[in-house]
PDB file of C-alpha atoms in Angstrom:
ATOM      1  CA  SER A  28      -3.839 -21.031  11.898  1.00 43.00           C
ATOM      2  CA  GLN A  29      -0.547 -20.126  10.281  1.00 49.00           C
ATOM      3  CA  GLN A  30       0.743 -22.446   7.626  1.00 59.00           C
ATOM      4  CA  GLY A  31       4.147 -21.010   6.936  1.00 67.00           C
ATOM      5  CA  GLU A  32       6.983 -21.018   9.385  1.00 81.00           C
ATOM      6  CA  GLU A  33       9.865 -18.697   8.671  1.00 85.00           C
ATOM      7  CA  ASP A  34      13.381 -19.366   9.726  1.00 87.00           C
ATOM      8  CA  PRO A  35      15.199 -17.646  11.302  1.00 92.00           C
ATOM      9  CA  GLN A  36      12.769 -15.669  13.439  1.00 92.00           C
ATOM     10  CA  ALA A  37      15.277 -12.832  13.584  1.00 95.00           C
ATOM     11  CA  LEU A  38      18.354 -11.966  11.540  1.00 96.00           C
ATOM     12  CA  SER A  39      20.914  -9.198  12.039  1.00 96.00           C
ATOM     13  CA  ILE A  40      23.472  -8.441   9.319  1.00 96.00           C
ATOM     14  CA  GLN A  41      25.739  -5.643   8.136  1.00 97.00           C
ATOM     15  CA  GLU A  42      24.971  -3.446   5.158  1.00 97.00           C
ATOM     16  CA  GLY A  43      26.239  -5.021   1.969  1.00 97.00           C
ATOM     17  CA  GLU A  44      25.802  -8.592   3.189  1.00 97.00           C
ATOM     18  CA  ASN A  45      23.220 -10.990   1.810  1.00 97.00           C
ATOM     19  CA  ALA A  46      20.178 -12.026   3.843  1.00 97.00           C
ATOM     20  CA  THR A  47      18.512 -15.400   3.424  1.00 97.00           C
ATOM     21  CA  MET A  48      15.138 -16.269   4.911  1.00 96.00           C
ATOM     22  CA  ASN A  49      13.409 -19.621   4.682  1.00 96.00           C
ATOM     23  CA  CYS A  50       9.772 -20.595   4.744  1.00 95.00           C
ATOM     24  CA  SER A  51       8.207 -24.016   5.204  1.00 95.00           C
ATOM     25  CA  TYR A  52       4.555 -24.810   4.618  1.00 93.00           C
ATOM     26  CA  LYS A  53       2.263 -27.796   4.997  1.00 91.00           C
ATOM     27  CA  THR A  54      -0.280 -28.072   2.181  1.00 89.00           C
ATOM     28  CA  SER A  55      -0.223 -28.066  -1.610  1.00 91.00           C
ATOM     29  CA  ILE A  56      -0.167 -24.595  -3.058  1.00 91.00           C
ATOM     30  CA  ASN A  57      -1.071 -22.633  -6.176  1.00 90.00           C
ATOM     31  CA  ASN A  58       1.553 -20.021  -5.421  1.00 92.00           C
ATOM     32  CA  LEU A  59       3.746 -18.631  -2.670  1.00 95.00           C
ATOM     33  CA  GLN A  60       4.271 -14.943  -2.061  1.00 96.00           C
ATOM     34  CA  TRP A  61       6.659 -12.864   0.013  1.00 97.00           C
ATOM     35  CA  TYR A  62       5.661  -9.639   1.734  1.00 98.00           C
ATOM     36  CA  ARG A  63       7.552  -7.003   3.653  1.00 98.00           C
ATOM     37  CA  GLN A  64       6.284  -5.008   6.626  1.00 97.00           C
ATOM     38  CA  ASN A  65       7.911  -1.982   8.183  1.00 96.00           C
ATOM     39  CA  SER A  66       7.195  -1.528  11.871  1.00 93.00           C
ATOM     40  CA  GLY A  67       3.617  -0.426  12.494  1.00 89.00           C
ATOM     41  CA  ARG A  68       2.742  -0.322   8.796  1.00 92.00           C
ATOM     42  CA  GLY A  69       0.819  -2.469   6.341  1.00 94.00           C
ATOM     43  CA  LEU A  70       2.331  -5.260   4.272  1.00 97.00           C
ATOM     44  CA  VAL A  71       3.831  -4.688   0.854  1.00 97.00           C
ATOM     45  CA  HIS A  72       3.961  -7.405  -1.790  1.00 97.00           C
ATOM     46  CA  LEU A  73       7.470  -8.298  -2.960  1.00 97.00           C
ATOM     47  CA  ILE A  74       7.263 -11.292  -5.260  1.00 97.00           C
ATOM     48  CA  LEU A  75       5.005 -14.202  -6.276  1.00 95.00           C
ATOM     49  CA  ILE A  76       6.236 -17.614  -7.403  1.00 96.00           C
ATOM     50  CA  ARG A  77       3.853 -20.175  -8.880  1.00 94.00           C
ATOM     51  CA  SER A  78       3.908 -23.845  -7.952  1.00 94.00           C
ATOM     52  CA  ASN A  79       5.371 -24.804 -11.343  1.00 94.00           C
ATOM     53  CA  GLU A  80       8.259 -22.339 -11.000  1.00 96.00           C
ATOM     54  CA  ARG A  81      11.501 -23.065  -9.190  1.00 97.00           C
ATOM     55  CA  GLU A  82      13.218 -19.693  -9.083  1.00 98.00           C
ATOM     56  CA  LYS A  83      12.314 -16.085  -9.641  1.00 97.00           C
ATOM     57  CA  HIS A  84      14.239 -12.815  -9.538  1.00 96.00           C
ATOM     58  CA  SER A  85      13.177  -9.240  -8.956  1.00 96.00           C
ATOM     59  CA  GLY A  86      15.910  -6.638  -8.572  1.00 97.00           C
ATOM     60  CA  ARG A  87      17.956  -7.635  -5.503  1.00 97.00           C
ATOM     61  CA  LEU A  88      15.470 -10.355  -4.576  1.00 98.00           C
ATOM     62  CA  ARG A  89      15.771 -14.019  -5.472  1.00 98.00           C
ATOM     63  CA  VAL A  90      13.100 -16.512  -4.485  1.00 98.00           C
ATOM     64  CA  THR A  91      13.308 -20.272  -4.790  1.00 98.00           C
ATOM     65  CA  LEU A  92      10.537 -22.811  -4.362  1.00 98.00           C
ATOM     66  CA  ASP A  93      10.872 -26.534  -3.696  1.00 97.00           C
ATOM     67  CA  THR A  94       7.396 -28.066  -3.716  1.00 96.00           C
ATOM     68  CA  SER A  95       8.728 -31.538  -2.899  1.00 96.00           C
ATOM     69  CA  LYS A  96      10.107 -30.192   0.371  1.00 96.00           C
ATOM     70  CA  LYS A  97       7.311 -27.648   0.786  1.00 95.00           C
ATOM     71  CA  SER A  98       9.818 -24.876   1.305  1.00 96.00           C
ATOM     72  CA  SER A  99      10.864 -21.544  -0.136  1.00 97.00           C
ATOM     73  CA  SER A 100      13.714 -19.143   0.409  1.00 97.00           C
ATOM     74  CA  LEU A 101      14.053 -15.397  -0.059  1.00 98.00           C
ATOM     75  CA  LEU A 102      17.503 -13.985  -0.720  1.00 98.00           C
ATOM     76  CA  ILE A 103      18.144 -10.253  -0.500  1.00 98.00           C
ATOM     77  CA  THR A 104      21.511  -9.395  -1.994  1.00 98.00           C
ATOM     78  CA  ALA A 105      23.682  -6.401  -1.083  1.00 97.00           C
ATOM     79  CA  SER A 106      21.396  -5.445   1.783  1.00 97.00           C
ATOM     80  CA  ARG A 107      20.778  -1.829   2.794  1.00 97.00           C
ATOM     81  CA  ALA A 108      19.708  -0.279   6.083  1.00 96.00           C
ATOM     82  CA  ALA A 109      16.362   0.470   4.396  1.00 96.00           C
ATOM     83  CA  ASP A 110      15.767  -3.289   4.048  1.00 97.00           C
ATOM     84  CA  THR A 111      15.234  -3.447   7.824  1.00 98.00           C
ATOM     85  CA  ALA A 112      11.710  -4.862   8.195  1.00 97.00           C
ATOM     86  CA  SER A 113       9.761  -8.044   8.856  1.00 97.00           C
ATOM     87  CA  TYR A 114       9.393 -10.446   5.956  1.00 97.00           C
ATOM     88  CA  PHE A 115       6.496 -12.891   5.628  1.00 97.00           C
ATOM     89  CA  CYS A 116       5.812 -15.755   3.292  1.00 96.00           C
ATOM     90  CA  ALA A 117       2.189 -16.410   2.353  1.00 95.00           C
ATOM     91  CA  THR A 118       0.658 -19.367   0.573  1.00 93.00           C
ATOM     92  CA  ASP A 119      -2.331 -19.691  -1.708  1.00 89.00           C
ATOM     93  CA  GLU A 120      -3.506 -23.161  -0.667  1.00 86.00           C
ATOM     94  CA  ARG A 121      -4.708 -25.415  -3.458  1.00 82.00           C
ATOM     95  CA  ASP A 122      -6.701 -28.203  -1.844  1.00 75.00           C
ATOM     96  CA  THR A 123      -8.382 -26.515   1.090  1.00 72.00           C
ATOM     97  CA  GLY A 124     -10.583 -24.319  -1.090  1.00 70.00           C
ATOM     98  CA  ARG A 125      -9.494 -21.268   0.843  1.00 72.00           C
ATOM     99  CA  ARG A 126      -9.304 -18.202  -1.363  1.00 76.00           C
ATOM    100  CA  ALA A 127      -7.225 -16.109   1.015  1.00 86.00           C
ATOM    101  CA  LEU A 128      -3.511 -16.183   1.683  1.00 91.00           C
ATOM    102  CA  THR A 129      -2.171 -17.919   4.780  1.00 92.00           C
ATOM    103  CA  PHE A 130       0.777 -16.086   6.307  1.00 94.00           C
ATOM    104  CA  GLY A 131       3.743 -17.341   8.260  1.00 93.00           C
ATOM    105  CA  SER A 132       5.078 -15.869  11.472  1.00 93.00           C
ATOM    106  CA  GLY A 133       7.781 -13.796   9.794  1.00 95.00           C
ATOM    107  CA  THR A 134      11.513 -13.097   9.914  1.00 96.00           C
ATOM    108  CA  ARG A 135      12.580  -9.816  11.482  1.00 96.00           C
ATOM    109  CA  LEU A 136      15.588  -8.496   9.556  1.00 97.00           C
ATOM    110  CA  GLN A 137      17.869  -5.848  11.002  1.00 97.00           C
ATOM    111  CA  VAL A 138      20.481  -4.380   8.646  1.00 97.00           C
ATOM    112  CA  GLN A 139      23.174  -2.459  10.499  1.00 95.00           C
ATOM    113  CA  PRO A 140      24.628   0.543   8.634  1.00 91.00           C
TER     114      PRO A 140
ATOM    115  CA  ASP B  12      -4.061   8.297  -3.296  1.00 54.00           C
ATOM    116  CA  THR B  13      -5.613   5.233  -4.916  1.00 73.00           C
ATOM    117  CA  GLY B  14      -4.375   2.640  -2.418  1.00 94.00           C
ATOM    118  CA  VAL B  15      -6.298   0.818   0.293  1.00 97.00           C
ATOM    119  CA  SER B  16      -7.305   3.151   3.102  1.00 97.00           C
ATOM    120  CA  GLN B  17      -8.357   2.247   6.618  1.00 98.00           C
ATOM    121  CA  ASP B  18      -9.996   4.332   9.292  1.00 97.00           C
ATOM    122  CA  PRO B  19      -9.337   4.963  12.091  1.00 97.00           C
ATOM    123  CA  ARG B  20      -5.616   4.259  12.249  1.00 97.00           C
ATOM    124  CA  HIS B  21      -5.704   3.999  16.021  1.00 97.00           C
ATOM    125  CA  LYS B  22      -8.541   3.251  18.407  1.00 98.00           C
ATOM    126  CA  ILE B  23      -8.392   3.022  22.182  1.00 98.00           C
ATOM    127  CA  THR B  24     -11.508   1.739  23.861  1.00 98.00           C
ATOM    128  CA  LYS B  25     -12.664   0.328  27.148  1.00 97.00           C
ATOM    129  CA  ARG B  26     -13.561  -3.302  27.564  1.00 97.00           C
ATOM    130  CA  GLY B  27     -17.181  -3.935  26.697  1.00 97.00           C
ATOM    131  CA  GLN B  28     -17.490  -1.122  24.177  1.00 98.00           C
ATOM    132  CA  ASN B  29     -18.240  -1.641  20.481  1.00 98.00           C
ATOM    133  CA  VAL B  30     -15.813  -0.516  17.782  1.00 98.00           C
ATOM    134  CA  THR B  31     -16.100  -0.288  14.015  1.00 98.00           C
ATOM    135  CA  PHE B  32     -13.338  -0.136  11.434  1.00 98.00           C
ATOM    136  CA  ARG B  33     -13.752   0.930   7.844  1.00 98.00           C
ATOM    137  CA  CYS B  34     -11.800  -0.135   4.786  1.00 98.00           C
ATOM    138  CA  ASP B  35     -11.888   1.447   1.346  1.00 97.00           C
ATOM    139  CA  PRO B  36     -10.280  -0.922  -1.156  1.00 96.00           C
ATOM    140  CA  ILE B  37      -8.755  -0.119  -4.509  1.00 95.00           C
ATOM    141  CA  SER B  38     -11.805   0.694  -6.620  1.00 91.00           C
ATOM    142  CA  GLU B  39     -11.424  -1.888  -9.374  1.00 88.00           C
ATOM    143  CA  HIS B  40     -10.637  -4.755  -6.979  1.00 91.00           C
ATOM    144  CA  ASN B  41     -13.305  -7.417  -6.519  1.00 89.00           C
ATOM    145  CA  ARG B  42     -11.951  -9.106  -3.397  1.00 92.00           C
ATOM    146  CA  LEU B  43     -11.575  -7.636   0.063  1.00 96.00           C
ATOM    147  CA  TYR B  44      -9.918  -9.340   3.019  1.00 96.00           C
ATOM    148  CA  TRP B  45      -9.701  -8.705   6.747  1.00 97.00           C
ATOM    149  CA  TYR B  46      -6.742  -9.979   8.746  1.00 97.00           C
ATOM    150  CA  ARG B  47      -5.733  -9.569  12.380  1.00 97.00           C
ATOM    151  CA  GLN B  48      -2.129  -9.242  13.495  1.00 97.00           C
ATOM    152  CA  THR B  49      -0.743  -9.328  17.007  1.00 95.00           C
ATOM    153  CA  LEU B  50       2.732  -8.194  17.974  1.00 92.00           C
ATOM    154  CA  GLY B  51       5.478 -10.394  16.600  1.00 91.00           C
ATOM    155  CA  GLN B  52       3.094 -12.595  14.614  1.00 93.00           C
ATOM    156  CA  GLY B  53       2.016 -12.830  11.017  1.00 95.00           C
ATOM    157  CA  PRO B  54      -1.424 -11.723   9.844  1.00 96.00           C
ATOM    158  CA  GLU B  55      -4.236 -14.174  10.657  1.00 95.00           C
ATOM    159  CA  PHE B  56      -7.111 -14.470   8.225  1.00 94.00           C
ATOM    160  CA  LEU B  57     -10.520 -13.351   9.477  1.00 95.00           C
ATOM    161  CA  THR B  58     -12.848 -13.120   6.488  1.00 96.00           C
ATOM    162  CA  TYR B  59     -13.075 -12.156   2.834  1.00 94.00           C
ATOM    163  CA  PHE B  60     -15.620 -10.821   0.356  1.00 94.00           C
ATOM    164  CA  GLN B  61     -15.987 -11.372  -3.355  1.00 91.00           C
ATOM    165  CA  ASN B  62     -17.838  -8.244  -4.424  1.00 89.00           C
ATOM    166  CA  GLU B  63     -20.594  -7.953  -1.780  1.00 89.00           C
ATOM    167  CA  ALA B  64     -20.720 -11.653  -0.840  1.00 91.00           C
ATOM    168  CA  GLN B  65     -18.919 -12.791   2.302  1.00 91.00           C
ATOM    169  CA  LEU B  66     -17.498 -16.119   1.133  1.00 89.00           C
ATOM    170  CA  GLU B  67     -15.429 -17.338   4.058  1.00 89.00           C
ATOM    171  CA  LYS B  68     -15.093 -16.654   7.753  1.00 90.00           C
ATOM    172  CA  SER B  69     -12.327 -17.926   9.987  1.00 90.00           C
ATOM    173  CA  ARG B  70     -13.080 -19.667  13.252  1.00 86.00           C
ATOM    174  CA  LEU B  71     -11.246 -16.696  14.784  1.00 80.00           C
ATOM    175  CA  LEU B  72     -14.262 -14.591  13.857  1.00 85.00           C
ATOM    176  CA  SER B  73     -16.437 -15.117  16.912  1.00 88.00           C
ATOM    177  CA  ASP B  74     -20.061 -14.012  17.045  1.00 92.00           C
ATOM    178  CA  ARG B  75     -18.870 -10.690  18.481  1.00 96.00           C
ATOM    179  CA  PHE B  76     -17.307  -9.892  15.121  1.00 96.00           C
ATOM    180  CA  SER B  77     -19.298  -8.927  12.062  1.00 95.00           C
ATOM    181  CA  ALA B  78     -18.153  -7.694   8.690  1.00 96.00           C
ATOM    182  CA  GLU B  79     -20.105  -6.180   5.841  1.00 95.00           C
ATOM    183  CA  ARG B  80     -19.392  -4.968   2.366  1.00 94.00           C
ATOM    184  CA  PRO B  81     -22.542  -3.238   1.136  1.00 88.00           C
ATOM    185  CA  LYS B  82     -22.721  -2.814  -2.631  1.00 85.00           C
ATOM    186  CA  GLY B  83     -19.323  -4.405  -3.014  1.00 82.00           C
ATOM    187  CA  SER B  84     -17.462  -1.198  -2.231  1.00 89.00           C
ATOM    188  CA  PHE B  85     -16.127  -0.256   1.207  1.00 95.00           C
ATOM    189  CA  SER B  86     -16.229  -2.710   4.098  1.00 97.00           C
ATOM    190  CA  THR B  87     -16.758  -2.400   7.830  1.00 97.00           C
ATOM    191  CA  LEU B  88     -15.572  -4.682  10.597  1.00 98.00           C
ATOM    192  CA  GLU B  89     -17.442  -4.327  13.882  1.00 97.00           C
ATOM    193  CA  ILE B  90     -16.387  -5.820  17.179  1.00 97.00           C
ATOM    194  CA  GLN B  91     -19.050  -5.884  19.864  1.00 97.00           C
ATOM    195  CA  ARG B  92     -18.378  -6.081  23.599  1.00 97.00           C
ATOM    196  CA  THR B  93     -14.637  -5.772  23.120  1.00 97.00           C
ATOM    197  CA  GLU B  94     -12.260  -7.817  25.256  1.00 96.00           C
ATOM    198  CA  GLN B  95      -8.609  -7.180  26.041  1.00 96.00           C
ATOM    199  CA  GLY B  96      -7.699 -10.107  23.805  1.00 95.00           C
ATOM    200  CA  ASP B  97      -9.111  -8.193  20.841  1.00 97.00           C
ATOM    201  CA  SER B  98      -6.181  -5.760  21.047  1.00 97.00           C
ATOM    202  CA  ALA B  99      -4.386  -6.129  17.723  1.00 97.00           C
ATOM    203  CA  MET B 100      -3.764  -4.525  14.353  1.00 97.00           C
ATOM    204  CA  TYR B 101      -6.687  -5.090  11.989  1.00 98.00           C
ATOM    205  CA  LEU B 102      -5.499  -5.156   8.407  1.00 98.00           C
ATOM    206  CA  CYS B 103      -7.595  -4.820   5.286  1.00 98.00           C
ATOM    207  CA  ALA B 104      -6.394  -5.897   1.862  1.00 97.00           C
ATOM    208  CA  SER B 105      -7.891  -6.008  -1.609  1.00 95.00           C
ATOM    209  CA  SER B 106      -7.079  -7.801  -4.823  1.00 92.00           C
ATOM    210  CA  LEU B 107      -8.289  -8.304  -8.366  1.00 86.00           C
ATOM    211  CA  VAL B 108      -8.881 -11.955  -8.935  1.00 80.00           C
ATOM    212  CA  SER B 109      -9.598 -13.983 -12.046  1.00 72.00           C
ATOM    213  CA  PRO B 110     -10.722 -17.617 -11.815  1.00 69.00           C
ATOM    214  CA  SER B 111      -7.664 -18.913 -13.626  1.00 65.00           C
ATOM    215  CA  ARG B 112      -5.049 -17.095 -11.599  1.00 63.00           C
ATOM    216  CA  GLY B 113      -5.909 -18.064  -8.043  1.00 69.00           C
ATOM    217  CA  THR B 114      -5.188 -15.652  -5.236  1.00 79.00           C
ATOM    218  CA  GLY B 115      -2.712 -13.129  -6.547  1.00 85.00           C
ATOM    219  CA  GLU B 116      -1.083 -10.115  -4.995  1.00 92.00           C
ATOM    220  CA  LEU B 117      -2.806  -8.509  -2.028  1.00 95.00           C
ATOM    221  CA  PHE B 118      -2.688  -4.758  -1.535  1.00 96.00           C
ATOM    222  CA  PHE B 119      -2.793  -3.887   2.157  1.00 97.00           C
ATOM    223  CA  GLY B 120      -3.894  -0.786   3.970  1.00 97.00           C
ATOM    224  CA  GLU B 121      -1.883   0.668   6.829  1.00 97.00           C
ATOM    225  CA  GLY B 122      -4.076  -1.054   9.391  1.00 97.00           C
ATOM    226  CA  SER B 123      -6.240  -0.019  12.318  1.00 98.00           C
ATOM    227  CA  ARG B 124      -4.586  -0.564  15.674  1.00 97.00           C
ATOM    228  CA  LEU B 125      -7.023  -1.416  18.454  1.00 98.00           C
ATOM    229  CA  THR B 126      -6.149  -1.151  22.126  1.00 98.00           C
ATOM    230  CA  VAL B 127      -8.726  -2.430  24.598  1.00 98.00           C
ATOM    231  CA  LEU B 128      -8.165  -1.216  28.156  1.00 96.00           C
TER     232      LEU B 128
END
């Protein structure tokens, strides 16, 4: 089963604009991670935020986490055509005992040059 | 290249045949995961190993699926009597885990795409 649900499912923006993707999840977590996937390729880790953190930055990426609402957002600033990809949130569940990440269904981002 | 490698990258088979995928993780990683991904969906967890021990299997992993990780190194995922519904990308990932850190970053291979005719 997939815990995270990303919103929107698809997003199309112009180069230079910011892209915001949201993720909601259902269970308590140890951490939440965001991954990127180019078409037909494997996933690449972008950023990890722990349950006791509220915001984290990495280059043009900004991630927020609200554990009370069980939600996270990924902001990509000053987007580039090369940012075109699918983006997935993944949760490390705390109470289920699972020791594998549970992925959401993804947001497909298209950045128009 | 010291990343996660998967073989083959593409496999086309006829329904009812058996297929096997191989994954070579990053050498110092102690955990190895198998996920399945269908078009337009996120990866779905299948199973994972801590060293050579298979510690969890998803209900998605029917009795036609078997995974091994002999000697805690490479892993194989075998699907017996393939069905058209098995068509998907099979992704392998590895990680280095410590008890205090929980499940950290996963390093994925490029995947093995299976098409069952």
